[in-house]
């Protein structure tokens, strides 16, 4: 398993070894020892999610109140997508920065994002599946979003794809509005929470 730290602090890309043969392919997109070595603690698994999206579908930018927040380990078992992580943690050394990784069913790369980070993706093909391993269950009262089309963020959505968004994501506040409203997580609180996981 190859591991690469992303430009957003506390986010990592994992590239597993693939084992193709005459029968097909075997791959292990999640391997706990590699994750623990990178982030310093295991992923507490409370829920798995699975989404299937049409080409052009953008989901996010989503984040949760931290603590407890929701760490995610995500990969694409079918199709292709561009996964985007945004540092929304006020006071973080990478606050406001984003990074993007192509996830697909060719290389089976995965991305880990710690609690407090924002997450979004765009499906690059029809019937693109996303698998999520989540550290906490869904908490509607603690989940928030910012619009993925906020021009101030300049997220790397492909120009040749017409975006498809939910009403919830379309009406979400901008990054600046969310910060002004006090919705964004505190980096200090996130770091204190990470320490309890070690």
JSON list of C-alpha atoms in Angstrom, two decimals:
[
{"chain": "A", "resi": 1, "resn": "UNK", "atom": "CA", "xyz": [0.00, 0.00, 0.00]},
{"chain": "A", "resi": 2, "resn": "UNK", "atom": "CA", "xyz": [1.43, 3.36, -1.04]},
{"chain": "A", "resi": 3, "resn": "UNK", "atom": "CA", "xyz": [0.48, 6.34, 1.13]},
{"chain": "A", "resi": 4, "resn": "UNK", "atom": "CA", "xyz": [0.66, 10.02, 0.21]},
{"chain": "A", "resi": 5, "resn": "UNK", "atom": "CA", "xyz": [-0.19, 12.95, 2.45]},
{"chain": "A", "resi": 6, "resn": "UNK", "atom": "CA", "xyz": [-2.39, 15.46, 0.66]},
{"chain": "A", "resi": 7, "resn": "UNK", "atom": "CA", "xyz": [-2.05, 19.25, 0.58]},
{"chain": "A", "resi": 8, "resn": "UNK", "atom": "CA", "xyz": [-4.81, 19.41, 3.21]},
{"chain": "A", "resi": 9, "resn": "UNK", "atom": "CA", "xyz": [-3.46, 18.52, 6.65]},
{"chain": "A", "resi": 10, "resn": "UNK", "atom": "CA", "xyz": [-4.88, 15.26, 8.08]},
{"chain": "A", "resi": 11, "resn": "UNK", "atom": "CA", "xyz": [-5.96, 13.90, 4.67]},
{"chain": "A", "resi": 12, "resn": "UNK", "atom": "CA", "xyz": [-4.21, 11.03, 2.88]},
{"chain": "A", "resi": 13, "resn": "UNK", "atom": "CA", "xyz": [-4.33, 9.09, -0.37]},
{"chain": "A", "resi": 14, "resn": "UNK", "atom": "CA", "xyz": [-3.87, 5.30, -0.30]},
{"chain": "A", "resi": 15, "resn": "UNK", "atom": "CA", "xyz": [-2.98, 3.29, -3.40]},
{"chain": "A", "resi": 16, "resn": "UNK", "atom": "CA", "xyz": [-3.29, -0.48, -2.94]},
{"chain": "A", "resi": 17, "resn": "UNK", "atom": "CA", "xyz": [-1.53, -3.17, -4.93]},
{"chain": "A", "resi": 18, "resn": "UNK", "atom": "CA", "xyz": [-3.77, -4.81, -7.55]},
{"chain": "A", "resi": 19, "resn": "UNK", "atom": "CA", "xyz": [-3.71, -8.55, -8.25]},
{"chain": "A", "resi": 20, "resn": "UNK", "atom": "CA", "xyz": [-5.16, -9.23, -11.73]},
{"chain": "A", "resi": 21, "resn": "UNK", "atom": "CA", "xyz": [-5.26, -12.73, -13.20]},
{"chain": "A", "resi": 22, "resn": "UNK", "atom": "CA", "xyz": [-7.29, -14.78, -15.70]},
{"chain": "A", "resi": 23, "resn": "UNK", "atom": "CA", "xyz": [-10.26, -14.76, -13.29]},
{"chain": "A", "resi": 24, "resn": "UNK", "atom": "CA", "xyz": [-10.40, -10.98, -12.90]},
{"chain": "A", "resi": 25, "resn": "UNK", "atom": "CA", "xyz": [-8.97, -8.80, -10.16]},
{"chain": "A", "resi": 26, "resn": "UNK", "atom": "CA", "xyz": [-8.39, -8.76, -6.40]},
{"chain": "A", "resi": 27, "resn": "UNK", "atom": "CA", "xyz": [-7.60, -5.59, -4.47]},
{"chain": "A", "resi": 28, "resn": "UNK", "atom": "CA", "xyz": [-7.78, -4.46, -0.81]},
{"chain": "A", "resi": 29, "resn": "UNK", "atom": "CA", "xyz": [-8.61, -0.72, -0.85]},
{"chain": "A", "resi": 30, "resn": "UNK", "atom": "CA", "xyz": [-8.63, -0.50, 2.98]},
{"chain": "A", "resi": 31, "resn": "UNK", "atom": "CA", "xyz": [-5.74, -1.89, 5.03]},
{"chain": "A", "resi": 32, "resn": "UNK", "atom": "CA", "xyz": [-5.73, -0.91, 8.70]},
{"chain": "A", "resi": 33, "resn": "UNK", "atom": "CA", "xyz": [-1.94, -1.12, 9.30]},
{"chain": "A", "resi": 34, "resn": "UNK", "atom": "CA", "xyz": [-1.28, 1.44, 6.54]},
{"chain": "A", "resi": 35, "resn": "UNK", "atom": "CA", "xyz": [-3.96, 3.76, 7.93]},
{"chain": "A", "resi": 36, "resn": "UNK", "atom": "CA", "xyz": [-2.69, 3.50, 11.50]},
{"chain": "A", "resi": 37, "resn": "UNK", "atom": "CA", "xyz": [0.88, 4.22, 10.38]},
{"chain": "A", "resi": 38, "resn": "UNK", "atom": "CA", "xyz": [-0.29, 7.32, 8.48]},
{"chain": "A", "resi": 39, "resn": "UNK", "atom": "CA", "xyz": [-2.78, 8.84, 10.92]},
{"chain": "A", "resi": 40, "resn": "UNK", "atom": "CA", "xyz": [-1.64, 7.41, 14.26]},
{"chain": "A", "resi": 41, "resn": "UNK", "atom": "CA", "xyz": [-4.83, 5.59, 15.22]},
{"chain": "A", "resi": 42, "resn": "UNK", "atom": "CA", "xyz": [-7.28, 3.05, 13.80]},
{"chain": "A", "resi": 43, "resn": "UNK", "atom": "CA", "xyz": [-10.52, 4.05, 12.11]},
{"chain": "A", "resi": 44, "resn": "UNK", "atom": "CA", "xyz": [-13.46, 3.42, 14.39]},
{"chain": "A", "resi": 45, "resn": "UNK", "atom": "CA", "xyz": [-16.08, 2.02, 12.02]},
{"chain": "A", "resi": 46, "resn": "UNK", "atom": "CA", "xyz": [-19.65, 2.98, 12.88]},
{"chain": "A", "resi": 47, "resn": "UNK", "atom": "CA", "xyz": [-21.33, 3.06, 9.46]},
{"chain": "A", "resi": 48, "resn": "UNK", "atom": "CA", "xyz": [-20.73, 2.26, 5.82]},
{"chain": "A", "resi": 49, "resn": "UNK", "atom": "CA", "xyz": [-22.37, 4.27, 3.05]},
{"chain": "A", "resi": 50, "resn": "UNK", "atom": "CA", "xyz": [-22.72, 3.57, -0.65]},
{"chain": "A", "resi": 51, "resn": "UNK", "atom": "CA", "xyz": [-23.84, 6.01, -3.33]},
{"chain": "A", "resi": 52, "resn": "UNK", "atom": "CA", "xyz": [-24.37, 5.62, -7.08]},
{"chain": "A", "resi": 53, "resn": "UNK", "atom": "CA", "xyz": [-24.29, 8.78, -9.19]},
{"chain": "A", "resi": 54, "resn": "UNK", "atom": "CA", "xyz": [-24.91, 9.94, -12.73]},
{"chain": "A", "resi": 55, "resn": "UNK", "atom": "CA", "xyz": [-22.11, 11.69, -14.62]},
{"chain": "A", "resi": 56, "resn": "UNK", "atom": "CA", "xyz": [-21.93, 15.29, -13.44]},
{"chain": "A", "resi": 57, "resn": "UNK", "atom": "CA", "xyz": [-23.43, 14.66, -10.01]},
{"chain": "A", "resi": 58, "resn": "UNK", "atom": "CA", "xyz": [-21.66, 16.68, -7.32]},
{"chain": "A", "resi": 59, "resn": "UNK", "atom": "CA", "xyz": [-22.21, 15.63, -3.71]},
{"chain": "A", "resi": 60, "resn": "UNK", "atom": "CA", "xyz": [-20.93, 17.96, -0.98]},
{"chain": "A", "resi": 61, "resn": "UNK", "atom": "CA", "xyz": [-19.15, 19.92, 0.35]},
{"chain": "A", "resi": 62, "resn": "UNK", "atom": "CA", "xyz": [-20.27, 18.15, 3.56]},
{"chain": "A", "resi": 63, "resn": "UNK", "atom": "CA", "xyz": [-18.84, 18.24, 7.09]},
{"chain": "A", "resi": 64, "resn": "UNK", "atom": "CA", "xyz": [-19.98, 17.44, 10.63]},
{"chain": "A", "resi": 65, "resn": "UNK", "atom": "CA", "xyz": [-19.75, 19.14, 14.01]},
{"chain": "A", "resi": 66, "resn": "UNK", "atom": "CA", "xyz": [-16.49, 18.13, 15.70]},
{"chain": "A", "resi": 67, "resn": "UNK", "atom": "CA", "xyz": [-16.40, 16.59, 18.18]},
{"chain": "A", "resi": 68, "resn": "UNK", "atom": "CA", "xyz": [-17.43, 13.95, 17.42]},
{"chain": "A", "resi": 69, "resn": "UNK", "atom": "CA", "xyz": [-17.26, 14.74, 13.70]},
{"chain": "A", "resi": 70, "resn": "UNK", "atom": "CA", "xyz": [-17.06, 12.02, 11.08]},
{"chain": "A", "resi": 71, "resn": "UNK", "atom": "CA", "xyz": [-13.81, 10.72, 9.63]},
{"chain": "A", "resi": 72, "resn": "UNK", "atom": "CA", "xyz": [-14.23, 9.05, 6.24]},
{"chain": "A", "resi": 73, "resn": "UNK", "atom": "CA", "xyz": [-12.26, 6.52, 4.25]},
{"chain": "A", "resi": 74, "resn": "UNK", "atom": "CA", "xyz": [-13.64, 6.54, 0.70]},
{"chain": "A", "resi": 75, "resn": "UNK", "atom": "CA", "xyz": [-13.00, 4.68, -2.53]},
{"chain": "A", "resi": 76, "resn": "UNK", "atom": "CA", "xyz": [-14.71, 4.09, -5.88]},
{"chain": "A", "resi": 77, "resn": "UNK", "atom": "CA", "xyz": [-15.58, 0.42, -6.57]},
{"chain": "A", "resi": 78, "resn": "UNK", "atom": "CA", "xyz": [-17.19, 1.22, -9.95]},
{"chain": "A", "resi": 79, "resn": "UNK", "atom": "CA", "xyz": [-16.80, 4.08, -12.40]},
{"chain": "A", "resi": 80, "resn": "UNK", "atom": "CA", "xyz": [-14.69, 7.19, -11.80]},
{"chain": "A", "resi": 81, "resn": "UNK", "atom": "CA", "xyz": [-14.93, 10.36, -9.75]},
{"chain": "A", "resi": 82, "resn": "UNK", "atom": "CA", "xyz": [-12.92, 13.35, -8.66]},
{"chain": "A", "resi": 83, "resn": "UNK", "atom": "CA", "xyz": [-12.78, 13.45, -4.86]},
{"chain": "A", "resi": 84, "resn": "UNK", "atom": "CA", "xyz": [-12.22, 16.83, -3.20]},
{"chain": "A", "resi": 85, "resn": "UNK", "atom": "CA", "xyz": [-11.20, 17.52, 0.40]},
{"chain": "A", "resi": 86, "resn": "UNK", "atom": "CA", "xyz": [-11.48, 21.07, 1.78]},
{"chain": "A", "resi": 87, "resn": "UNK", "atom": "CA", "xyz": [-9.93, 22.24, 5.05]},
{"chain": "A", "resi": 88, "resn": "UNK", "atom": "CA", "xyz": [-12.79, 24.00, 6.83]},
{"chain": "A", "resi": 89, "resn": "UNK", "atom": "CA", "xyz": [-11.15, 24.00, 10.28]},
{"chain": "A", "resi": 90, "resn": "UNK", "atom": "CA", "xyz": [-10.79, 27.58, 11.50]},
{"chain": "A", "resi": 91, "resn": "UNK", "atom": "CA", "xyz": [-7.19, 28.08, 12.67]},
{"chain": "A", "resi": 92, "resn": "UNK", "atom": "CA", "xyz": [-5.73, 25.17, 10.67]},
{"chain": "A", "resi": 93, "resn": "UNK", "atom": "CA", "xyz": [-2.42, 25.76, 8.90]},
{"chain": "A", "resi": 94, "resn": "UNK", "atom": "CA", "xyz": [-4.16, 24.67, 5.68]},
{"chain": "A", "resi": 95, "resn": "UNK", "atom": "CA", "xyz": [-7.48, 26.49, 6.35]},
{"chain": "A", "resi": 96, "resn": "UNK", "atom": "CA", "xyz": [-9.34, 27.15, 3.09]},
{"chain": "A", "resi": 97, "resn": "UNK", "atom": "CA", "xyz": [-7.04, 24.91, 1.05]},
{"chain": "A", "resi": 98, "resn": "UNK", "atom": "CA", "xyz": [-8.34, 21.96, -0.98]},
{"chain": "A", "resi": 99, "resn": "UNK", "atom": "CA", "xyz": [-6.85, 18.95, -2.71]},
{"chain": "A", "resi": 100, "resn": "UNK", "atom": "CA", "xyz": [-8.35, 16.53, -5.22]},
{"chain": "A", "resi": 101, "resn": "UNK", "atom": "CA", "xyz": [-7.74, 12.87, -6.09]},
{"chain": "A", "resi": 102, "resn": "UNK", "atom": "CA", "xyz": [-9.16, 10.83, -8.94]},
{"chain": "A", "resi": 103, "resn": "UNK", "atom": "CA", "xyz": [-10.75, 7.69, -7.53]},
{"chain": "A", "resi": 104, "resn": "UNK", "atom": "CA", "xyz": [-11.76, 4.93, -9.96]},
{"chain": "A", "resi": 105, "resn": "UNK", "atom": "CA", "xyz": [-12.20, 1.21, -10.49]},
{"chain": "A", "resi": 106, "resn": "UNK", "atom": "CA", "xyz": [-8.85, 0.95, -12.29]},
{"chain": "A", "resi": 107, "resn": "UNK", "atom": "CA", "xyz": [-6.36, 1.91, -9.55]},
{"chain": "A", "resi": 108, "resn": "UNK", "atom": "CA", "xyz": [-8.73, 1.68, -6.54]},
{"chain": "A", "resi": 109, "resn": "UNK", "atom": "CA", "xyz": [-7.08, 4.60, -4.77]},
{"chain": "A", "resi": 110, "resn": "UNK", "atom": "CA", "xyz": [-8.73, 5.60, -1.51]},
{"chain": "A", "resi": 111, "resn": "UNK", "atom": "CA", "xyz": [-8.79, 8.81, 0.50]},
{"chain": "A", "resi": 112, "resn": "UNK", "atom": "CA", "xyz": [-8.91, 9.30, 4.26]},
{"chain": "A", "resi": 113, "resn": "UNK", "atom": "CA", "xyz": [-10.12, 12.59, 5.68]},
{"chain": "A", "resi": 114, "resn": "UNK", "atom": "CA", "xyz": [-10.11, 13.37, 9.38]},
{"chain": "A", "resi": 115, "resn": "UNK", "atom": "CA", "xyz": [-13.01, 14.79, 11.36]},
{"chain": "A", "resi": 116, "resn": "UNK", "atom": "CA", "xyz": [-13.68, 18.45, 10.60]},
{"chain": "A", "resi": 117, "resn": "UNK", "atom": "CA", "xyz": [-12.59, 18.35, 6.95]},
{"chain": "A", "resi": 118, "resn": "UNK", "atom": "CA", "xyz": [-15.07, 19.03, 4.16]},
{"chain": "A", "resi": 119, "resn": "UNK", "atom": "CA", "xyz": [-15.76, 16.37, 1.53]},
{"chain": "A", "resi": 120, "resn": "UNK", "atom": "CA", "xyz": [-17.21, 16.52, -1.98]},
{"chain": "A", "resi": 121, "resn": "UNK", "atom": "CA", "xyz": [-16.92, 14.68, -5.26]},
{"chain": "A", "resi": 122, "resn": "UNK", "atom": "CA", "xyz": [-18.10, 14.77, -8.85]},
{"chain": "A", "resi": 123, "resn": "UNK", "atom": "CA", "xyz": [-18.99, 11.63, -10.82]},
{"chain": "A", "resi": 124, "resn": "UNK", "atom": "CA", "xyz": [-17.03, 11.48, -14.07]},
{"chain": "A", "resi": 125, "resn": "UNK", "atom": "CA", "xyz": [-19.05, 8.57, -15.50]},
{"chain": "A", "resi": 126, "resn": "UNK", "atom": "CA", "xyz": [-22.61, 7.32, -15.26]},
{"chain": "A", "resi": 127, "resn": "UNK", "atom": "CA", "xyz": [-23.29, 4.71, -12.57]},
{"chain": "A", "resi": 128, "resn": "UNK", "atom": "CA", "xyz": [-20.25, 5.73, -10.54]},
{"chain": "A", "resi": 129, "resn": "UNK", "atom": "CA", "xyz": [-20.27, 4.13, -7.09]},
{"chain": "A", "resi": 130, "resn": "UNK", "atom": "CA", "xyz": [-18.67, 5.59, -3.98]},
{"chain": "A", "resi": 131, "resn": "UNK", "atom": "CA", "xyz": [-18.05, 3.49, -0.86]},
{"chain": "A", "resi": 132, "resn": "UNK", "atom": "CA", "xyz": [-17.59, 5.27, 2.47]},
{"chain": "A", "resi": 133, "resn": "UNK", "atom": "CA", "xyz": [-16.28, 3.86, 5.75]},
{"chain": "A", "resi": 134, "resn": "UNK", "atom": "CA", "xyz": [-17.40, 6.30, 8.45]},
{"chain": "A", "resi": 135, "resn": "UNK", "atom": "CA", "xyz": [-16.19, 6.72, 12.04]},
{"chain": "A", "resi": 136, "resn": "UNK", "atom": "CA", "xyz": [-19.62, 7.80, 13.31]},
{"chain": "A", "resi": 137, "resn": "UNK", "atom": "CA", "xyz": [-23.18, 7.29, 12.18]},
{"chain": "A", "resi": 138, "resn": "UNK", "atom": "CA", "xyz": [-25.28, 9.85, 10.35]},
{"chain": "A", "resi": 139, "resn": "UNK", "atom": "CA", "xyz": [-26.33, 12.70, 12.63]},
{"chain": "A", "resi": 140, "resn": "UNK", "atom": "CA", "xyz": [-28.71, 15.03, 10.77]},
{"chain": "A", "resi": 141, "resn": "UNK", "atom": "CA", "xyz": [-28.50, 17.75, 13.44]},
{"chain": "A", "resi": 142, "resn": "UNK", "atom": "CA", "xyz": [-24.72, 17.83, 13.31]},
{"chain": "A", "resi": 143, "resn": "UNK", "atom": "CA", "xyz": [-24.24, 17.71, 9.55]},
{"chain": "A", "resi": 144, "resn": "UNK", "atom": "CA", "xyz": [-23.56, 20.85, 7.53]},
{"chain": "A", "resi": 145, "resn": "UNK", "atom": "CA", "xyz": [-22.54, 21.85, 4.04]},
{"chain": "A", "resi": 146, "resn": "UNK", "atom": "CA", "xyz": [-21.19, 24.65, 1.94]},
{"chain": "A", "resi": 147, "resn": "UNK", "atom": "CA", "xyz": [-22.04, 25.10, -1.70]},
{"chain": "A", "resi": 148, "resn": "UNK", "atom": "CA", "xyz": [-19.60, 23.26, -3.96]},
{"chain": "A", "resi": 149, "resn": "UNK", "atom": "CA", "xyz": [-20.02, 26.00, -6.58]},
{"chain": "A", "resi": 150, "resn": "UNK", "atom": "CA", "xyz": [-18.69, 28.78, -4.32]},
{"chain": "A", "resi": 151, "resn": "UNK", "atom": "CA", "xyz": [-16.46, 30.79, -6.70]},
{"chain": "A", "resi": 152, "resn": "UNK", "atom": "CA", "xyz": [-14.21, 31.81, -3.79]},
{"chain": "A", "resi": 153, "resn": "UNK", "atom": "CA", "xyz": [-13.14, 28.19, -3.29]},
{"chain": "A", "resi": 154, "resn": "UNK", "atom": "CA", "xyz": [-12.38, 27.58, -6.99]},
{"chain": "A", "resi": 155, "resn": "UNK", "atom": "CA", "xyz": [-12.93, 23.83, -6.64]},
{"chain": "A", "resi": 156, "resn": "UNK", "atom": "CA", "xyz": [-11.66, 21.84, -9.64]},
{"chain": "A", "resi": 157, "resn": "UNK", "atom": "CA", "xyz": [-14.94, 20.75, -11.20]},
{"chain": "A", "resi": 158, "resn": "UNK", "atom": "CA", "xyz": [-14.47, 19.77, -14.85]},
{"chain": "A", "resi": 159, "resn": "UNK", "atom": "CA", "xyz": [-15.64, 22.47, -17.25]},
{"chain": "A", "resi": 160, "resn": "UNK", "atom": "CA", "xyz": [-17.08, 19.97, -19.73]},
{"chain": "A", "resi": 161, "resn": "UNK", "atom": "CA", "xyz": [-19.58, 18.51, -17.25]},
{"chain": "A", "resi": 162, "resn": "UNK", "atom": "CA", "xyz": [-22.95, 20.06, -16.42]},
{"chain": "A", "resi": 163, "resn": "UNK", "atom": "CA", "xyz": [-23.22, 19.86, -12.61]},
{"chain": "A", "resi": 164, "resn": "UNK", "atom": "CA", "xyz": [-26.15, 18.04, -11.00]},
{"chain": "A", "resi": 165, "resn": "UNK", "atom": "CA", "xyz": [-26.74, 19.03, -7.38]},
{"chain": "A", "resi": 166, "resn": "UNK", "atom": "CA", "xyz": [-29.32, 18.28, -4.70]},
{"chain": "A", "resi": 167, "resn": "UNK", "atom": "CA", "xyz": [-31.50, 21.12, -3.46]},
{"chain": "A", "resi": 168, "resn": "UNK", "atom": "CA", "xyz": [-29.67, 20.87, -0.13]},
{"chain": "A", "resi": 169, "resn": "UNK", "atom": "CA", "xyz": [-26.26, 21.41, -1.74]},
{"chain": "A", "resi": 170, "resn": "UNK", "atom": "CA", "xyz": [-27.53, 24.13, -4.09]},
{"chain": "A", "resi": 171, "resn": "UNK", "atom": "CA", "xyz": [-28.94, 26.16, -1.19]},
{"chain": "A", "resi": 172, "resn": "UNK", "atom": "CA", "xyz": [-25.97, 25.62, 1.17]},
{"chain": "A", "resi": 173, "resn": "UNK", "atom": "CA", "xyz": [-24.10, 28.73, 2.33]},
{"chain": "A", "resi": 174, "resn": "UNK", "atom": "CA", "xyz": [-20.82, 29.87, 0.83]},
{"chain": "A", "resi": 175, "resn": "UNK", "atom": "CA", "xyz": [-17.54, 29.27, 2.64]},
{"chain": "A", "resi": 176, "resn": "UNK", "atom": "CA", "xyz": [-17.50, 32.88, 3.90]},
{"chain": "A", "resi": 177, "resn": "UNK", "atom": "CA", "xyz": [-21.15, 32.72, 5.01]},
{"chain": "A", "resi": 178, "resn": "UNK", "atom": "CA", "xyz": [-20.57, 29.48, 6.92]},
{"chain": "A", "resi": 179, "resn": "UNK", "atom": "CA", "xyz": [-17.53, 30.99, 8.65]},
{"chain": "A", "resi": 180, "resn": "UNK", "atom": "CA", "xyz": [-19.42, 34.17, 9.55]},
{"chain": "A", "resi": 181, "resn": "UNK", "atom": "CA", "xyz": [-22.31, 32.09, 10.95]},
{"chain": "A", "resi": 182, "resn": "UNK", "atom": "CA", "xyz": [-19.93, 30.11, 13.17]},
{"chain": "A", "resi": 183, "resn": "UNK", "atom": "CA", "xyz": [-20.73, 26.79, 11.44]},
{"chain": "A", "resi": 184, "resn": "UNK", "atom": "CA", "xyz": [-17.15, 25.80, 10.68]},
{"chain": "A", "resi": 185, "resn": "UNK", "atom": "CA", "xyz": [-15.25, 23.54, 13.06]},
{"chain": "A", "resi": 186, "resn": "UNK", "atom": "CA", "xyz": [-12.37, 24.80, 15.17]},
{"chain": "A", "resi": 187, "resn": "UNK", "atom": "CA", "xyz": [-8.96, 23.36, 14.38]},
{"chain": "A", "resi": 188, "resn": "UNK", "atom": "CA", "xyz": [-8.11, 23.42, 18.09]},
{"chain": "A", "resi": 189, "resn": "UNK", "atom": "CA", "xyz": [-11.21, 21.35, 18.94]},
{"chain": "A", "resi": 190, "resn": "UNK", "atom": "CA", "xyz": [-10.42, 18.92, 16.10]},
{"chain": "A", "resi": 191, "resn": "UNK", "atom": "CA", "xyz": [-6.83, 18.41, 17.24]},
{"chain": "A", "resi": 192, "resn": "UNK", "atom": "CA", "xyz": [-8.04, 17.80, 20.81]},
{"chain": "A", "resi": 193, "resn": "UNK", "atom": "CA", "xyz": [-10.48, 15.22, 19.45]},
{"chain": "A", "resi": 194, "resn": "UNK", "atom": "CA", "xyz": [-7.77, 13.49, 17.38]},
{"chain": "A", "resi": 195, "resn": "UNK", "atom": "CA", "xyz": [-5.68, 13.12, 20.55]},
{"chain": "A", "resi": 196, "resn": "UNK", "atom": "CA", "xyz": [-8.48, 11.10, 22.18]},
{"chain": "A", "resi": 197, "resn": "UNK", "atom": "CA", "xyz": [-8.36, 8.62, 19.29]},
{"chain": "A", "resi": 198, "resn": "UNK", "atom": "CA", "xyz": [-4.68, 7.69, 19.81]}
]
